[in-house]
Amino acid sequence: MSDVLLTEKLDGHIAKLTVNRPDKMNALNGEVRCAILGALDRLASDEGVRVVILTGAGDKAFIAGADIGEFKDARPVEQYRAMQRGDIYLAVERFPKPVIAMINGYCLGGGCELSMACDMRVAATTAKIGQPEINLGLIPGGGGSQRLPRLVGEGWAMRLIMSGEMITGDKAAAIGLVEAAVPPEELESHVMELAKNIGSRSPIALQAAKETILAARRMPLDEGLKFERGWFSLLFSTDDMAEGVGAFLEKRKAEFRGS
Ligand code: COA
């Protein structure tokens, strides 16, 4: 367990991860990356957890990017290896359960990239979101050049990455960078409601949903459809599917157990 990343288990099969460096706008340093990788590893095999919320401590920042202090004396090969070793973006994307980014403030650089590696994003209307690496003579290094155009299209990706401008949560919702923007005082309850909804579902079906949707990025349509058919048919072997269908026919609420 680590002070720079708080892990809470909440009712409804929910785990909440909070990056906890509020005095540094929750910037991602090596210790935070390592803690995120460790927490994801533990939560992946925790059968009590079906959905994860990722957020930042305090009321100012979600995550204001990579810790710029660590860039100063970094050499190219060390930098490359550190990025490979600490690839929190792929770890979140490949995590077998849904991850919701709760964007409560500055969501910049690696923070924006981490939110894009999550499966869903909800922002405060007042959040400030952007890819300011260009201000440092850099480009995004956590997948921004690849995930941003997939979410918002090439034009907005070019604009955000080349100008370094920050947009509000409201604007981010309008261009599809987040799925919802809500007033800051409603952010927590909105995300909790979403997480509770998802946490009440069959964890095997959730994993199938995540894997098949992500497969659409790398598979041609005919292969993706085949992959979906495989997962769909496999789910017929689960108790959860029998429970879901039985509950519908008996007009009662399904209780999914994850088997
Ligand atoms: N890396 C390291 N430290 C950071 C940081 C980052 N990405 N973002 C903020 N901090 C630190 C500041 O250095 C400052 O530390 P200090 O009090 O020890 O001096 C503290 O967090 C508060 O930030 P500050 O700049 O004083 O707050 P602000 O309200 O004036 O501005 C930001 C907030 C987020 C706009 C500004 O900090 C910023 O531009 N950060 C860098 C964002 C960035 O470029 N991210 C991409 C990195 S690749």
Coordinates of C-alpha atoms and ligand atoms in Angstrom, one line a residue:
M1 CA 0.0 0.0 0.0
S2 CA 1.2 3.5 -0.8
D3 CA 0.4 7.0 0.3
V4 CA 0.6 8.4 -3.2
L5 CA -2.3 6.2 -4.3
L6 CA -5.3 5.6 -2.0
T7 CA -7.4 2.5 -2.5
E8 CA -10.9 2.3 -1.2
K9 CA -13.4 -0.5 -1.5
L10 CA -17.0 0.8 -1.6
D11 CA -20.4 -0.8 -1.6
G12 CA -21.6 -2.1 -4.9
H13 CA -18.4 -4.0 -5.9
I14 CA -16.6 -0.7 -6.5
A15 CA -13.0 0.1 -5.9
K16 CA -11.8 3.7 -6.0
L17 CA -8.2 4.7 -6.7
T18 CA -7.2 8.2 -5.8
V19 CA -3.8 9.6 -7.0
N20 CA -2.7 11.4 -3.8
R21 CA -0.2 14.2 -4.5
P22 CA -2.5 17.2 -4.3
D23 CA 0.4 19.6 -3.6
K24 CA 1.9 18.6 -7.0
M25 CA -1.5 18.6 -8.8
N26 CA -1.4 14.7 -8.6
A27 CA 1.4 14.6 -11.2
L28 CA 2.5 11.1 -12.2
N29 CA 6.0 10.3 -10.9
G30 CA 7.6 6.8 -10.8
E31 CA 6.2 6.0 -7.4
V32 CA 2.6 6.8 -8.5
R33 CA 3.0 4.7 -11.7
C34 CA 4.4 1.8 -9.7
A35 CA 1.5 2.1 -7.2
I36 CA -1.1 2.2 -10.0
L37 CA 0.4 -1.0 -11.6
G38 CA 0.5 -2.8 -8.2
A39 CA -3.1 -1.7 -7.4
L40 CA -4.4 -2.9 -10.8
D41 CA -2.7 -6.2 -10.3
R42 CA -4.3 -6.7 -7.0
L43 CA -7.8 -5.6 -8.1
A44 CA -7.7 -7.7 -11.2
S45 CA -7.9 -10.9 -9.1
D46 CA -10.2 -9.4 -6.3
E47 CA -13.5 -11.1 -7.0
G48 CA -15.3 -8.5 -4.8
V49 CA -14.5 -5.8 -7.2
R50 CA -16.3 -5.4 -10.5
V51 CA -15.6 -1.8 -11.4
V52 CA -12.9 0.8 -10.6
I53 CA -13.1 4.6 -10.3
L54 CA -9.9 6.5 -10.9
T55 CA -9.6 10.1 -9.6
G56 CA -7.3 12.6 -8.1
A57 CA -7.1 13.9 -4.5
G58 CA -8.3 17.4 -3.7
D59 CA -10.5 19.8 -5.6
K60 CA -7.9 21.2 -8.1
A61 CA -6.6 18.3 -10.1
F62 CA -7.4 14.9 -11.6
I63 CA -3.8 14.5 -12.8
A64 CA -1.8 17.4 -14.2
G65 CA 0.4 15.1 -16.3
A66 CA 3.8 13.4 -15.9
D67 CA 6.0 14.8 -13.2
I68 CA 8.0 17.3 -15.2
G69 CA 10.7 17.3 -12.5
E70 CA 11.7 13.8 -13.6
F71 CA 12.3 15.0 -17.2
K72 CA 15.2 17.3 -16.4
D73 CA 18.1 14.9 -16.5
A74 CA 16.5 11.9 -18.1
R75 CA 18.4 10.4 -21.0
P76 CA 16.6 8.9 -24.0
V77 CA 17.2 5.3 -23.3
E78 CA 16.4 5.6 -19.6
Q79 CA 13.2 7.5 -20.6
Y80 CA 12.2 4.8 -23.1
R81 CA 12.8 2.0 -20.6
A82 CA 10.9 3.9 -17.8
M83 CA 7.9 4.4 -20.1
Q84 CA 8.0 0.7 -21.1
R85 CA 8.3 -0.5 -17.6
G86 CA 5.6 1.8 -16.2
D87 CA 3.1 1.7 -19.0
I88 CA 0.1 2.5 -16.8
Y89 CA -1.9 3.4 -19.9
L90 CA -1.8 -0.1 -21.4
A91 CA -2.3 -1.6 -17.9
V92 CA -5.6 0.3 -17.5
E93 CA -6.7 -0.5 -21.0
R94 CA -5.9 -4.2 -20.5
F95 CA -7.3 -4.4 -17.0
P96 CA -10.1 -7.0 -17.2
K97 CA -12.8 -4.8 -15.5
P98 CA -14.3 -1.5 -16.4
V99 CA -12.5 1.7 -15.3
I100 CA -14.2 5.0 -15.0
A101 CA -12.2 8.3 -14.9
M102 CA -13.7 10.8 -12.5
I103 CA -12.1 14.0 -13.8
N104 CA -12.3 16.5 -10.9
G105 CA -9.9 19.2 -12.1
Y106 CA -6.8 19.7 -14.2
C107 CA -6.5 16.7 -16.5
L108 CA -3.4 17.4 -18.5
G109 CA -0.8 15.5 -20.5
G110 CA -0.4 12.0 -19.0
G111 CA -3.6 12.7 -16.9
C112 CA -5.6 13.2 -20.1
E113 CA -3.9 10.2 -21.6
L114 CA -4.7 8.0 -18.6
S115 CA -8.4 9.2 -18.7
M116 CA -8.5 8.1 -22.3
A117 CA -7.1 4.7 -21.4
C118 CA -10.0 4.3 -19.0
D119 CA -13.3 2.9 -20.4
M120 CA -15.4 5.9 -19.5
R121 CA -14.9 9.4 -18.5
V122 CA -17.0 11.8 -16.5
A123 CA -15.7 15.3 -15.9
A124 CA -16.7 18.3 -13.8
T125 CA -17.9 21.1 -16.1
T126 CA -15.1 23.2 -14.6
A127 CA -12.3 20.7 -15.2
K128 CA -9.5 21.8 -17.5
I129 CA -8.4 19.2 -20.0
G130 CA -5.6 19.2 -22.5
Q131 CA -2.3 17.9 -23.9
P132 CA 0.1 20.7 -23.1
E133 CA 3.3 18.8 -23.9
I134 CA 4.0 21.1 -26.9
N135 CA 4.8 23.8 -24.3
L136 CA 7.8 21.7 -23.3
G137 CA 8.9 21.0 -26.8
L138 CA 7.3 17.5 -26.6
I139 CA 4.4 15.5 -27.8
P140 CA 2.2 13.2 -25.8
G141 CA 4.1 10.0 -24.8
G142 CA 1.3 8.0 -23.1
G143 CA -0.8 7.2 -26.1
G144 CA -2.3 10.6 -26.7
S145 CA -1.5 10.8 -30.4
Q146 CA -3.3 7.5 -30.9
R147 CA -6.2 7.5 -28.4
L148 CA -7.1 11.2 -28.8
P149 CA -8.0 11.1 -32.5
R150 CA -9.9 7.9 -32.0
L151 CA -12.1 9.7 -29.5
V152 CA -12.5 13.2 -31.0
G153 CA -11.3 12.8 -34.6
E154 CA -8.1 14.0 -36.2
G155 CA -8.9 17.7 -36.4
W156 CA -9.5 18.2 -32.6
A157 CA -6.5 15.9 -31.8
M158 CA -4.3 18.0 -34.0
R159 CA -5.6 21.2 -32.5
L160 CA -5.3 20.1 -28.8
I161 CA -1.8 18.5 -29.3
M162 CA -0.4 21.3 -31.5
S163 CA -1.8 24.3 -29.6
G164 CA -1.5 22.9 -26.0
E165 CA -4.8 24.7 -25.2
M166 CA -6.9 23.5 -22.3
I167 CA -10.7 23.0 -22.7
T168 CA -13.3 22.9 -20.0
G169 CA -15.2 19.7 -19.1
D170 CA -18.2 21.1 -20.9
K171 CA -16.3 21.6 -24.1
A172 CA -14.7 18.1 -23.7
A173 CA -18.2 16.6 -23.5
A174 CA -19.3 18.5 -26.6
I175 CA -16.4 17.0 -28.7
G176 CA -16.7 13.5 -27.2
L177 CA -13.5 13.6 -25.1
V178 CA -15.6 12.7 -22.1
E179 CA -19.0 11.1 -22.2
A180 CA -20.6 13.5 -19.6
A181 CA -19.8 16.7 -17.8
V182 CA -21.7 17.6 -14.6
P183 CA -21.5 20.4 -12.1
P184 CA -18.5 19.8 -9.7
E185 CA -20.8 19.3 -6.7
E186 CA -22.6 16.5 -8.6
L187 CA -19.5 14.7 -9.9
E188 CA -19.1 12.2 -7.1
S189 CA -22.7 11.2 -7.0
H190 CA -23.0 10.9 -10.8
V191 CA -20.0 8.7 -11.0
M192 CA -21.1 6.6 -8.0
E193 CA -24.4 6.0 -9.6
L194 CA -22.8 4.9 -12.8
A195 CA -20.3 2.6 -11.0
K196 CA -23.2 1.1 -8.9
N197 CA -25.1 0.4 -12.1
I198 CA -22.1 -1.3 -13.7
G199 CA -21.1 -3.1 -10.5
S200 CA -24.5 -4.8 -10.4
R201 CA -23.8 -6.5 -13.7
S202 CA -22.3 -9.9 -14.5
P203 CA -18.5 -9.4 -14.2
I204 CA -17.9 -12.0 -17.0
A205 CA -20.3 -10.1 -19.3
L206 CA -18.5 -6.9 -18.4
Q207 CA -15.2 -8.4 -19.3
A208 CA -16.6 -9.7 -22.6
A209 CA -18.0 -6.2 -23.3
K210 CA -14.7 -4.5 -22.7
E211 CA -12.7 -7.0 -24.7
T212 CA -15.0 -7.1 -27.7
I213 CA -15.3 -3.3 -27.9
L214 CA -11.6 -2.8 -27.7
A215 CA -11.1 -5.5 -30.3
A216 CA -12.8 -3.2 -32.8
R217 CA -9.7 -1.0 -32.8
R218 CA -7.4 -3.7 -34.1
M219 CA -9.6 -6.2 -36.0
P220 CA -11.2 -5.8 -39.4
L221 CA -15.1 -6.0 -39.1
D222 CA -15.5 -9.6 -40.1
E223 CA -12.9 -10.8 -37.5
G224 CA -14.4 -8.5 -34.9
L225 CA -17.8 -9.9 -35.5
K226 CA -16.5 -13.5 -35.2
F227 CA -14.7 -12.5 -32.0
E228 CA -18.0 -11.1 -30.6
R229 CA -19.9 -14.3 -31.6
G230 CA -17.3 -16.4 -29.8
W231 CA -17.7 -14.3 -26.5
F232 CA -21.5 -14.2 -26.9
S233 CA -21.7 -18.0 -27.2
L234 CA -19.2 -18.5 -24.4
L235 CA -21.5 -16.5 -22.1
F236 CA -24.2 -19.2 -22.5
S237 CA -22.0 -21.4 -20.3
T238 CA -22.2 -19.1 -17.3
D239 CA -24.5 -19.2 -14.3
D240 CA -24.9 -15.5 -14.7
M241 CA -26.5 -15.8 -18.1
A242 CA -28.9 -18.4 -16.7
E243 CA -29.7 -16.1 -13.8
G244 CA -30.2 -13.0 -16.1
V245 CA -32.5 -14.9 -18.4
G246 CA -34.3 -16.6 -15.5
A247 CA -34.8 -13.3 -13.7
F248 CA -36.3 -11.7 -16.8
L249 CA -38.7 -14.5 -17.4
E250 CA -39.7 -14.6 -13.7
K251 CA -40.0 -10.8 -13.6
R252 CA -37.5 -10.3 -10.8
K253 CA -34.1 -8.5 -10.4
A254 CA -31.1 -10.6 -11.4
E255 CA -28.4 -11.3 -8.8
F256 CA -25.2 -11.9 -10.7
R257 CA -22.5 -13.9 -8.9
G258 CA -19.7 -13.9 -11.4
S259 CA -19.7 -17.5 -12.2
Ligands
COA1 N1 4.8 18.0 -12.8 C1 5.4 18.3 -11.7 N2 4.9 19.3 -10.9 C2 3.7 19.8 -11.2 C3 3.1 19.5 -12.4 C4 3.7 18.5 -13.2 N3 3.1 18.1 -14.3 N4 1.9 20.2 -12.5 C5 1.9 21.0 -11.3 N5 3.0 20.7 -10.6 C6 3.3 21.4 -9.3 C7 3.9 22.8 -9.5 O1 5.3 22.7 -9.8 C8 3.7 23.3 -8.1 O2 4.6 22.8 -7.2 P1 5.4 23.8 -6.2 O3 4.3 24.3 -5.3 O4 6.3 22.9 -5.4 O5 6.0 24.9 -7.0 C9 2.3 22.7 -7.7 O6 2.2 21.5 -8.5 C10 1.1 23.6 -7.9 O7 1.2 24.0 -9.3 P2 1.1 25.5 -9.8 O8 1.7 25.6 -11.1 O9 1.7 26.4 -8.7 O10 -0.5 25.8 -9.8 P3 -1.3 26.7 -10.8 O11 -2.7 26.6 -10.3 O12 -0.7 28.0 -11.0 O13 -1.2 25.9 -12.2 C11 -1.3 24.0 -13.7 C12 -1.8 24.6 -12.4 C13 -1.8 22.6 -13.7 C14 -1.9 24.8 -14.9 C15 0.2 24.1 -13.8 O14 0.8 23.6 -12.7 C16 0.8 23.4 -15.0 O15 0.8 24.0 -16.1 N6 1.4 22.2 -14.8 C17 2.0 21.4 -15.8 C18 1.0 20.7 -16.7 C19 1.8 20.0 -17.9 O16 2.5 20.6 -18.6 N7 1.5 18.7 -17.9 C20 2.1 17.9 -18.9 C21 3.4 17.3 -18.5 S1 4.2 16.4 -19.8

